[in-house]
mmCIF file of C-alpha atoms and ligand atoms in Angstrom:
data_model
loop_
_atom_site.group_PDB
_atom_site.id
_atom_site.type_symbol
_atom_site.label_atom_id
_atom_site.label_comp_id
_atom_site.label_asym_id
_atom_site.label_seq_id
_atom_site.Cartn_x
_atom_site.Cartn_y
_atom_site.Cartn_z
ATOM 1 C CA MET A 1 0.042 0.277 0.048
ATOM 2 C CA ASN A 2 1.913 3.173 -1.347
ATOM 3 C CA ARG A 3 0.671 6.714 -1.124
ATOM 4 C CA GLY A 4 -0.954 6.500 -4.922
ATOM 5 C CA SER A 5 -3.181 3.396 -4.113
ATOM 6 C CA ARG A 6 -7.273 3.465 -4.106
ATOM 7 C CA VAL A 7 -8.104 2.485 -0.288
ATOM 8 C CA PHE A 8 -11.158 2.347 1.276
ATOM 9 C CA VAL A 9 -11.878 2.854 4.598
ATOM 10 C CA ALA A 10 -15.272 1.028 5.472
ATOM 11 C CA GLY A 11 -16.960 2.537 8.212
ATOM 12 C CA GLY A 12 -15.253 6.393 7.445
ATOM 13 C CA ASP A 13 -17.783 8.005 10.060
ATOM 14 C CA THR A 14 -17.012 5.092 13.308
ATOM 15 C CA LEU A 15 -14.666 6.675 15.944
ATOM 16 C CA VAL A 16 -11.695 4.478 14.088
ATOM 17 C CA GLY A 17 -12.906 5.042 10.522
ATOM 18 C CA ALA A 18 -12.370 8.731 11.310
ATOM 19 C CA ALA A 19 -9.083 8.598 13.381
ATOM 20 C CA LEU A 20 -8.696 5.929 9.547
ATOM 21 C CA VAL A 21 -9.556 8.712 7.444
ATOM 22 C CA GLU A 22 -7.394 11.590 9.297
ATOM 23 C CA LEU A 23 -4.567 9.535 9.387
ATOM 24 C CA LEU A 24 -4.263 7.910 5.573
ATOM 25 C CA ALA A 25 -5.437 11.326 4.559
ATOM 26 C CA GLY A 26 -2.741 13.767 6.689
ATOM 27 C CA GLY A 27 -0.398 10.791 5.687
ATOM 28 C CA GLY A 28 -0.701 11.910 1.501
ATOM 29 C CA PHE A 29 -3.084 8.853 0.146
ATOM 30 C CA ASP A 30 -5.204 10.825 -2.309
ATOM 31 C CA ARG A 31 -6.716 8.281 -3.434
ATOM 32 C CA LEU A 32 -9.109 7.393 -0.930
ATOM 33 C CA VAL A 33 -12.237 6.673 -1.911
ATOM 34 C CA GLY A 34 -16.077 5.865 -0.668
ATOM 35 C CA VAL A 35 -15.467 9.283 1.783
ATOM 36 C CA GLY A 36 -18.095 10.643 3.804
ATOM 37 C CA PRO A 37 -20.851 11.006 1.131
ATOM 38 C CA ASP A 38 -19.616 9.390 -1.381
ATOM 39 C CA GLU A 39 -19.735 5.987 1.300
ATOM 40 C CA PRO A 40 -22.102 3.110 0.414
ATOM 41 C CA ASP A 41 -24.406 2.240 3.501
ATOM 42 C CA LEU A 42 -22.730 -0.899 4.388
ATOM 43 C CA THR A 43 -25.542 -2.849 5.283
ATOM 44 C CA ASP A 44 -26.988 -2.490 1.968
ATOM 45 C CA ALA A 45 -25.826 -5.187 -0.670
ATOM 46 C CA ALA A 46 -26.783 -3.032 -3.973
ATOM 47 C CA ALA A 47 -24.887 0.347 -2.786
ATOM 48 C CA VAL A 48 -21.897 -1.302 -1.430
ATOM 49 C CA GLU A 49 -21.779 -3.883 -5.236
ATOM 50 C CA ALA A 50 -21.984 -0.789 -7.602
ATOM 51 C CA PHE A 51 -19.933 0.681 -5.549
ATOM 52 C CA PHE A 52 -16.947 -1.575 -5.483
ATOM 53 C CA ALA A 53 -17.612 -2.255 -9.408
ATOM 54 C CA ASP A 54 -17.556 1.599 -9.951
ATOM 55 C CA ALA A 55 -14.619 2.649 -7.291
ATOM 56 C CA ARG A 56 -12.313 -0.243 -7.237
ATOM 57 C CA PRO A 57 -10.812 0.116 -4.011
ATOM 58 C CA GLU A 58 -7.519 -2.007 -3.679
ATOM 59 C CA TYR A 59 -6.833 -1.317 0.018
ATOM 60 C CA VAL A 60 -9.689 -2.455 2.303
ATOM 61 C CA PHE A 61 -10.138 -0.973 6.558
ATOM 62 C CA LEU A 62 -13.440 -2.942 7.384
ATOM 63 C CA VAL A 63 -13.735 -0.693 10.941
ATOM 64 C CA GLY A 64 -17.368 -0.251 10.124
ATOM 65 C CA GLY A 65 -20.497 -1.893 11.485
ATOM 66 C CA LYS A 66 -22.479 -0.748 14.726
ATOM 67 C CA SER A 67 -21.082 -1.000 18.090
ATOM 68 C CA GLY A 68 -22.057 0.386 21.445
ATOM 69 C CA GLY A 69 -21.368 0.709 25.360
ATOM 70 C CA ILE A 70 -22.463 -2.740 27.497
ATOM 71 C CA ALA A 71 -26.053 -0.889 28.152
ATOM 72 C CA LEU A 72 -26.982 -1.043 24.200
ATOM 73 C CA ASN A 73 -25.582 -4.301 23.856
ATOM 74 C CA ARG A 74 -27.789 -5.306 26.252
ATOM 75 C CA ALA A 75 -30.651 -3.273 25.196
ATOM 76 C CA ARG A 76 -30.398 -4.313 21.485
ATOM 77 C CA PRO A 77 -28.552 -7.261 20.850
ATOM 78 C CA ALA A 78 -30.162 -8.383 17.848
ATOM 79 C CA ASP A 79 -29.541 -4.592 15.933
ATOM 80 C CA LEU A 80 -26.209 -4.830 16.541
ATOM 81 C CA MET A 81 -25.401 -8.437 15.656
ATOM 82 C CA LEU A 82 -27.536 -7.996 12.223
ATOM 83 C CA ASP A 83 -25.806 -4.637 11.249
ATOM 84 C CA ASN A 84 -22.465 -6.220 11.822
ATOM 85 C CA LEU A 85 -23.310 -9.595 9.519
ATOM 86 C CA ARG A 86 -24.650 -7.752 6.837
ATOM 87 C CA THR A 87 -21.591 -5.407 6.679
ATOM 88 C CA VAL A 88 -19.235 -8.073 6.395
ATOM 89 C CA VAL A 89 -20.429 -10.074 4.553
ATOM 90 C CA ASN A 90 -21.418 -7.155 1.875
ATOM 91 C CA VAL A 91 -18.175 -6.023 2.158
ATOM 92 C CA VAL A 92 -15.557 -8.937 2.182
ATOM 93 C CA ASP A 93 -17.522 -10.378 -0.341
ATOM 94 C CA ALA A 94 -17.406 -7.530 -2.690
ATOM 95 C CA ALA A 95 -14.144 -7.373 -2.121
ATOM 96 C CA HIS A 96 -13.228 -10.670 -2.943
ATOM 97 C CA ARG A 97 -15.038 -10.573 -5.940
ATOM 98 C CA HIS A 98 -14.039 -7.492 -7.508
ATOM 99 C CA GLY A 99 -10.257 -7.643 -6.524
ATOM 100 C CA ALA A 100 -9.014 -5.956 -4.087
ATOM 101 C CA THR A 101 -5.111 -6.389 -3.294
ATOM 102 C CA LYS A 102 -6.164 -6.519 0.494
ATOM 103 C CA LEU A 103 -8.298 -6.163 3.452
ATOM 104 C CA LEU A 104 -7.920 -5.546 6.759
ATOM 105 C CA TYR A 105 -11.267 -6.902 9.226
ATOM 106 C CA LEU A 106 -11.362 -5.119 13.030
ATOM 107 C CA ALA A 107 -13.409 -7.359 14.955
ATOM 108 C CA SER A 108 -13.798 -7.114 19.034
ATOM 109 C CA SER A 109 -11.409 -8.338 22.161
ATOM 110 C CA CYS A 110 -15.213 -9.028 23.234
ATOM 111 C CA ALA A 111 -15.119 -12.125 20.583
ATOM 112 C CA TYR A 112 -12.669 -14.047 23.252
ATOM 113 C CA PRO A 113 -13.825 -16.304 25.811
ATOM 114 C CA LYS A 114 -15.232 -14.534 29.140
ATOM 115 C CA HIS A 115 -12.699 -16.580 30.886
ATOM 116 C CA ALA A 116 -9.258 -16.691 28.796
ATOM 117 C CA PRO A 117 -6.723 -16.934 30.347
ATOM 118 C CA GLN A 118 -5.099 -12.627 30.167
ATOM 119 C CA PRO A 119 -4.172 -11.217 28.718
ATOM 120 C CA LEU A 120 -5.468 -12.471 25.759
ATOM 121 C CA ARG A 121 -3.865 -14.913 22.787
ATOM 122 C CA VAL A 122 -5.536 -15.440 19.839
ATOM 123 C CA GLU A 123 -5.279 -18.972 20.589
ATOM 124 C CA SER A 124 -7.977 -18.999 22.699
ATOM 125 C CA LEU A 125 -10.487 -17.679 20.257
ATOM 126 C CA THR A 126 -13.917 -19.914 19.999
ATOM 127 C CA THR A 127 -12.556 -21.717 22.900
ATOM 128 C CA GLY A 128 -15.209 -20.916 25.705
ATOM 129 C CA PRO A 129 -18.657 -18.878 26.806
ATOM 130 C CA LEU A 130 -18.353 -15.208 25.658
ATOM 131 C CA GLU A 131 -19.413 -12.434 27.897
ATOM 132 C CA PRO A 132 -23.295 -12.597 28.019
ATOM 133 C CA THR A 133 -23.944 -9.185 28.113
ATOM 134 C CA SER A 134 -22.401 -9.092 24.351
ATOM 135 C CA ASP A 135 -22.445 -12.471 22.969
ATOM 136 C CA ALA A 136 -24.489 -11.286 19.999
ATOM 137 C CA TYR A 137 -22.512 -9.079 18.666
ATOM 138 C CA ALA A 138 -19.301 -10.852 19.877
ATOM 139 C CA THR A 139 -20.393 -13.590 17.732
ATOM 140 C CA ALA A 140 -21.106 -11.163 14.340
ATOM 141 C CA LYS A 141 -17.609 -10.503 15.267
ATOM 142 C CA LEU A 142 -16.006 -14.000 15.200
ATOM 143 C CA SER A 143 -18.140 -14.400 12.071
ATOM 144 C CA GLY A 144 -16.271 -11.799 10.395
ATOM 145 C CA TRP A 145 -13.178 -13.076 11.437
ATOM 146 C CA LYS A 146 -13.893 -16.847 9.516
ATOM 147 C CA LEU A 147 -15.243 -15.072 7.182
ATOM 148 C CA CYS A 148 -12.645 -13.325 6.409
ATOM 149 C CA ASP A 149 -10.953 -16.834 6.993
ATOM 150 C CA ALA A 150 -12.960 -18.991 4.784
ATOM 151 C CA TYR A 151 -12.021 -16.175 1.860
ATOM 152 C CA ARG A 152 -7.887 -16.296 2.963
ATOM 153 C CA ARG A 153 -8.461 -20.086 2.665
ATOM 154 C CA GLN A 154 -10.682 -20.808 -0.902
ATOM 155 C CA TYR A 155 -9.944 -18.092 -3.011
ATOM 156 C CA GLY A 156 -6.032 -17.115 -1.399
ATOM 157 C CA CYS A 157 -7.540 -13.533 -0.655
ATOM 158 C CA ARG A 158 -4.721 -11.741 1.817
ATOM 159 C CA PHE A 159 -7.399 -10.815 3.904
ATOM 160 C CA VAL A 160 -6.143 -10.162 7.416
ATOM 161 C CA THR A 161 -8.395 -10.271 11.180
ATOM 162 C CA GLY A 162 -7.572 -7.230 14.024
ATOM 163 C CA PHE A 163 -8.465 -7.569 17.742
ATOM 164 C CA PRO A 164 -8.188 -4.377 18.704
ATOM 165 C CA ALA A 165 -7.881 -3.512 22.763
ATOM 166 C CA ASN A 166 -10.983 -0.584 23.529
ATOM 167 C CA ALA A 167 -10.624 2.196 21.726
ATOM 168 C CA PHE A 168 -11.929 6.232 22.583
ATOM 169 C CA GLY A 169 -10.999 9.258 21.103
ATOM 170 C CA PRO A 170 -12.634 11.797 18.562
ATOM 171 C CA HIS A 171 -16.069 11.401 17.527
ATOM 172 C CA ASP A 172 -17.051 8.456 20.260
ATOM 173 C CA ASP A 173 -20.379 8.050 21.063
ATOM 174 C CA PHE A 174 -20.682 10.511 23.970
ATOM 175 C CA GLY A 175 -24.549 8.950 24.292
ATOM 176 C CA PRO A 176 -24.931 8.744 28.262
ATOM 177 C CA ASP A 177 -26.231 4.890 27.622
ATOM 178 C CA SER A 178 -25.768 3.638 24.101
ATOM 179 C CA GLY A 179 -21.546 4.706 24.767
ATOM 180 C CA HIS A 180 -18.796 2.960 26.518
ATOM 181 C CA VAL A 181 -16.978 4.384 29.188
ATOM 182 C CA ILE A 182 -14.431 6.562 28.096
ATOM 183 C CA PRO A 183 -17.037 8.803 26.189
ATOM 184 C CA ALA A 184 -19.561 8.009 29.109
ATOM 185 C CA LEU A 185 -17.510 9.519 31.783
ATOM 186 C CA VAL A 186 -16.044 12.233 29.686
ATOM 187 C CA ARG A 187 -19.815 13.637 29.024
ATOM 188 C CA ARG A 188 -20.954 12.530 32.750
ATOM 189 C CA ALA A 189 -17.802 14.109 34.460
ATOM 190 C CA HIS A 190 -17.704 17.493 32.425
ATOM 191 C CA GLU A 191 -21.718 17.568 33.092
ATOM 192 C CA ALA A 192 -21.182 17.132 36.570
ATOM 193 C CA LYS A 193 -18.327 20.084 37.161
ATOM 194 C CA GLU A 194 -20.559 22.634 34.846
ATOM 195 C CA ASN A 195 -23.286 21.469 37.859
ATOM 196 C CA GLY A 196 -20.882 21.607 40.165
ATOM 197 C CA ASP A 197 -21.793 18.795 41.814
ATOM 198 C CA ALA A 198 -20.174 16.419 44.789
ATOM 199 C CA VAL A 199 -20.486 12.853 43.444
ATOM 200 C CA LEU A 200 -19.810 11.894 39.960
ATOM 201 C CA THR A 201 -20.918 8.237 39.648
ATOM 202 C CA VAL A 202 -19.043 5.062 38.012
ATOM 203 C CA TRP A 203 -21.137 2.237 36.879
ATOM 204 C CA GLY A 204 -20.168 -1.164 38.434
ATOM 205 C CA THR A 205 -17.586 -1.889 41.079
ATOM 206 C CA GLY A 206 -14.867 0.312 39.112
ATOM 207 C CA THR A 207 -12.398 -2.836 39.602
ATOM 208 C CA PRO A 208 -13.046 -4.228 36.456
ATOM 209 C CA ARG A 209 -9.555 -3.727 33.748
ATOM 210 C CA ARG A 210 -9.609 -3.025 30.524
ATOM 211 C CA GLU A 211 -7.183 -2.337 27.591
ATOM 212 C CA PHE A 212 -8.201 0.996 26.346
ATOM 213 C CA ILE A 213 -5.997 2.402 23.261
ATOM 214 C CA TYR A 214 -6.309 5.762 21.542
ATOM 215 C CA SER A 215 -8.298 6.099 18.070
ATOM 216 C CA ARG A 216 -5.571 7.685 16.458
ATOM 217 C CA ASP A 217 -3.236 4.233 17.773
ATOM 218 C CA LEU A 218 -5.166 2.153 16.662
ATOM 219 C CA ALA A 219 -5.341 3.605 13.352
ATOM 220 C CA ASP A 220 -1.461 3.772 13.424
ATOM 221 C CA ALA A 221 -1.659 0.176 13.801
ATOM 222 C CA CYS A 222 -4.032 -0.651 11.421
ATOM 223 C CA VAL A 223 -2.109 0.994 8.190
ATOM 224 C CA TYR A 224 1.258 -0.922 9.577
ATOM 225 C CA ALA A 225 -0.660 -4.132 10.154
ATOM 226 C CA MET A 226 -1.877 -3.300 6.788
ATOM 227 C CA ARG A 227 1.188 -3.176 5.462
ATOM 228 C CA HIS A 228 3.362 -5.857 7.764
ATOM 229 C CA TYR A 229 1.595 -8.397 8.068
ATOM 230 C CA ASP A 230 0.364 -10.948 5.902
ATOM 231 C CA GLY A 231 -0.147 -13.842 7.912
ATOM 232 C CA ASP A 232 -3.009 -16.618 8.534
ATOM 233 C CA ALA A 233 -3.703 -16.165 12.304
ATOM 234 C CA PRO A 234 -5.639 -13.398 13.489
ATOM 235 C CA LEU A 235 -3.665 -9.893 14.942
ATOM 236 C CA ASN A 236 -4.512 -8.800 18.446
ATOM 237 C CA LEU A 237 -4.201 -4.719 18.236
ATOM 238 C CA GLY A 238 -3.230 -3.547 21.954
ATOM 239 C CA GLY A 239 -0.257 -1.073 23.331
ATOM 240 C CA GLY A 240 -0.100 -3.709 25.837
ATOM 241 C CA THR A 241 -0.918 -1.241 29.351
ATOM 242 C CA ASP A 242 -4.265 -2.318 31.157
ATOM 243 C CA LEU A 243 -6.080 0.604 34.106
ATOM 244 C CA THR A 244 -8.928 -0.281 36.375
ATOM 245 C CA ILE A 245 -12.404 1.607 35.858
ATOM 246 C CA ALA A 246 -11.313 3.179 39.568
ATOM 247 C CA ALA A 247 -7.934 3.963 37.808
ATOM 248 C CA ALA A 248 -9.160 5.779 34.093
ATOM 249 C CA ALA A 249 -12.399 7.380 35.596
ATOM 250 C CA ARG A 250 -10.291 9.191 37.917
ATOM 251 C CA THR A 251 -7.546 10.800 34.886
ATOM 252 C CA ILE A 252 -10.709 11.269 33.305
ATOM 253 C CA ALA A 253 -12.655 13.590 36.209
ATOM 254 C CA GLU A 254 -9.060 15.169 36.887
ATOM 255 C CA VAL A 255 -8.663 15.951 33.106
ATOM 256 C CA VAL A 256 -11.886 17.447 32.419
ATOM 257 C CA GLY A 257 -11.639 19.544 36.191
ATOM 258 C CA PHE A 258 -13.813 17.655 38.062
ATOM 259 C CA ARG A 259 -13.334 17.902 41.767
ATOM 260 C CA GLY A 260 -15.479 16.324 43.616
ATOM 261 C CA ARG A 261 -15.345 13.241 44.771
ATOM 262 C CA LEU A 262 -15.856 9.319 42.776
ATOM 263 C CA ALA A 263 -18.614 7.064 43.345
ATOM 264 C CA PHE A 264 -19.255 3.336 42.318
ATOM 265 C CA ASP A 265 -22.916 2.349 41.636
ATOM 266 C CA PRO A 266 -22.463 -1.773 41.770
ATOM 267 C CA THR A 267 -25.830 -2.378 40.604
ATOM 268 C CA LYS A 268 -24.918 -1.867 37.137
ATOM 269 C CA PRO A 269 -22.758 -4.553 35.534
ATOM 270 C CA ASP A 270 -19.220 -4.604 35.597
ATOM 271 C CA GLY A 271 -19.317 -7.004 32.268
ATOM 272 C CA ALA A 272 -15.924 -9.060 31.689
ATOM 273 C CA PRO A 273 -12.928 -8.738 34.984
ATOM 274 C CA LEU A 274 -10.523 -8.377 32.712
ATOM 275 C CA LYS A 275 -9.129 -7.512 28.917
ATOM 276 C CA ALA A 276 -6.710 -6.722 27.923
ATOM 277 C CA LEU A 277 -4.496 -8.309 24.827
ATOM 278 C CA ASP A 278 -1.635 -10.368 24.291
ATOM 279 C CA SER A 279 -0.127 -8.061 21.210
ATOM 280 C CA THR A 280 3.300 -8.954 21.198
ATOM 281 C CA ALA A 281 3.200 -10.579 17.727
ATOM 282 C CA LEU A 282 2.301 -7.163 16.808
ATOM 283 C CA LEU A 283 4.584 -5.110 18.808
ATOM 284 C CA ALA A 284 7.578 -8.228 17.620
ATOM 285 C CA LEU A 285 6.713 -6.258 13.684
ATOM 286 C CA GLY A 286 7.938 -3.093 15.332
ATOM 287 C CA TRP A 287 4.853 -1.392 16.506
ATOM 288 C CA ARG A 288 4.500 1.062 19.288
ATOM 289 C CA PRO A 289 1.671 3.389 20.084
ATOM 290 C CA ALA A 290 2.255 6.922 20.439
ATOM 291 C CA THR A 291 -0.146 8.186 23.374
ATOM 292 C CA ASP A 292 -0.342 8.147 26.540
ATOM 293 C CA PHE A 293 -3.502 7.678 28.443
ATOM 294 C CA ARG A 294 -3.722 11.147 29.965
ATOM 295 C CA THR A 295 -2.804 13.469 26.780
ATOM 296 C CA ALA A 296 -5.556 10.743 24.841
ATOM 297 C CA ILE A 297 -8.576 11.629 27.148
ATOM 298 C CA SER A 298 -7.338 15.697 27.173
ATOM 299 C CA GLU A 299 -7.099 15.332 22.938
ATOM 300 C CA THR A 300 -10.821 13.328 23.537
ATOM 301 C CA TYR A 301 -12.557 16.754 25.686
ATOM 302 C CA ARG A 302 -11.346 18.624 23.476
ATOM 303 C CA TRP A 303 -12.782 17.037 20.955
ATOM 304 C CA PHE A 304 -16.150 16.687 22.785
ATOM 305 C CA LEU A 305 -15.904 20.158 24.120
ATOM 306 C CA GLU A 306 -16.095 21.419 20.533
ATOM 307 C CA HIS A 307 -18.663 19.282 18.855
ATOM 308 C CA ALA A 308 -21.033 17.091 21.409
ATOM 309 C CA VAL A 309 -21.383 19.800 23.439
ATOM 310 C CA THR A 310 -22.252 22.266 20.824
ATOM 311 C CA GLU A 311 -23.932 20.471 18.332
ATOM 312 C CA GLY A 312 -25.389 17.463 20.014
ATOM 313 C CA VAL A 313 -22.893 15.125 18.603
ATOM 314 C CA GLY A 314 -23.250 11.619 19.778
ATOM 315 C CA ALA A 315 -26.034 12.835 22.281
HETATM 316 P P1 LIG B 1 -17.627 -3.479 27.976
HETATM 317 O O1 LIG B 1 -15.709 -3.221 27.729
HETATM 318 O O2 LIG B 1 -17.686 -3.845 26.674
HETATM 319 O O3 LIG B 1 -17.462 -4.325 29.032
HETATM 320 O O4 LIG B 1 -17.953 -2.118 27.903
HETATM 321 P P2 LIG B 1 -17.737 -0.330 28.167
HETATM 322 O O5 LIG B 1 -17.048 0.089 28.045
HETATM 323 O O6 LIG B 1 -19.662 0.167 28.398
HETATM 324 O O7 LIG B 1 -18.002 -0.915 29.915
HETATM 325 C C1 LIG B 1 -16.240 -1.432 30.882
HETATM 326 C C2 LIG B 1 -16.670 -1.138 32.286
HETATM 327 O O8 LIG B 1 -16.868 0.395 32.643
HETATM 328 C C3 LIG B 1 -17.336 -1.984 33.190
HETATM 329 O O9 LIG B 1 -17.107 -2.557 34.005
HETATM 330 C C4 LIG B 1 -18.721 -0.366 32.885
HETATM 331 O O10 LIG B 1 -19.706 -1.163 34.184
HETATM 332 C C5 LIG B 1 -17.781 0.491 33.557
HETATM 333 N N1 LIG B 1 -18.505 1.996 33.313
HETATM 334 C C6 LIG B 1 -18.528 2.448 33.904
HETATM 335 N N2 LIG B 1 -19.113 3.152 33.679
HETATM 336 C C7 LIG B 1 -19.747 2.943 32.917
HETATM 337 C C8 LIG B 1 -20.086 4.147 32.248
HETATM 338 O O11 LIG B 1 -20.911 5.413 32.143
HETATM 339 N N3 LIG B 1 -21.237 3.429 30.539
HETATM 340 C C9 LIG B 1 -20.365 2.788 30.648
HETATM 341 N N4 LIG B 1 -20.627 2.129 28.974
HETATM 342 N N5 LIG B 1 -19.231 1.824 31.313
HETATM 343 C C10 LIG B 1 -19.568 2.363 32.473
#
């Protein structure tokens, strides 16, 4: 893949997709196809087919498909599963039939078995039951990986799957009920500061651990994998450090400037106790994350102030 390649970010309006478009455009890739209003509805087979026939992307980053936090996964498992299945079926098949050179599919770390040994190694995929709160979405992601793998085996397609850590950053869903923990807490810490509240409530016990990755770093890891990885095995995409939810919440409160105290609400679900990836294979290829957690939270909060507050994005 070089700057003259026709590159398609399928899901350019998602958290990771937006970071990818920004990174590629900023890096001089001036033949991006399907950007903004030119992107087809990925769940519409005919629209995806027409797009691939016309634009003929050579490199495809498949990062689309609806996703959400623990509450959305519990409330709308069918919607999330169907959207992700349709997306991956349409894009993978079109990429094959229209001769894409390579495709990177982004799955999710929630596709790991709930009780797999930590840090999570790709060998553990499909060895046990999933976390019940996200099993529908996770099953769609596992199917996407297996579909890429099947095209790889049957047709020799260079379709690679990445399993990313929990991503956050600009363009995230900052909705109080639908978003993941980082954007949800950025919003609530901001509102608590504005209202002069004494307490910021954090769901669950605060003890679960998550490996977080800044969306720009994840986009960079995706580009790196597209360029340097062609193995049969999927690739974990993480930087190798995890935090408790309580520690993440404290950093968010500090960055936002909320001076009250944190309270934990154990009536809300904790989800998986720990999700950290073994990213040895990616790190061995020479990739490293560039952004520390606090800096990434600051940039995310700045974006939230500029967009979500005024425009109601993700609300
Ligand atoms: P998960 O990684 O799939 O479990 O998804 P989430 O990002 O939604 O949740 C991660 C952890 O953060 C869980 O233990 C949640 O209970 C906890 N958490 C704490 N406060 C919040 C919040 O306001 N929103 C969400 N979504 N999770 C929260």
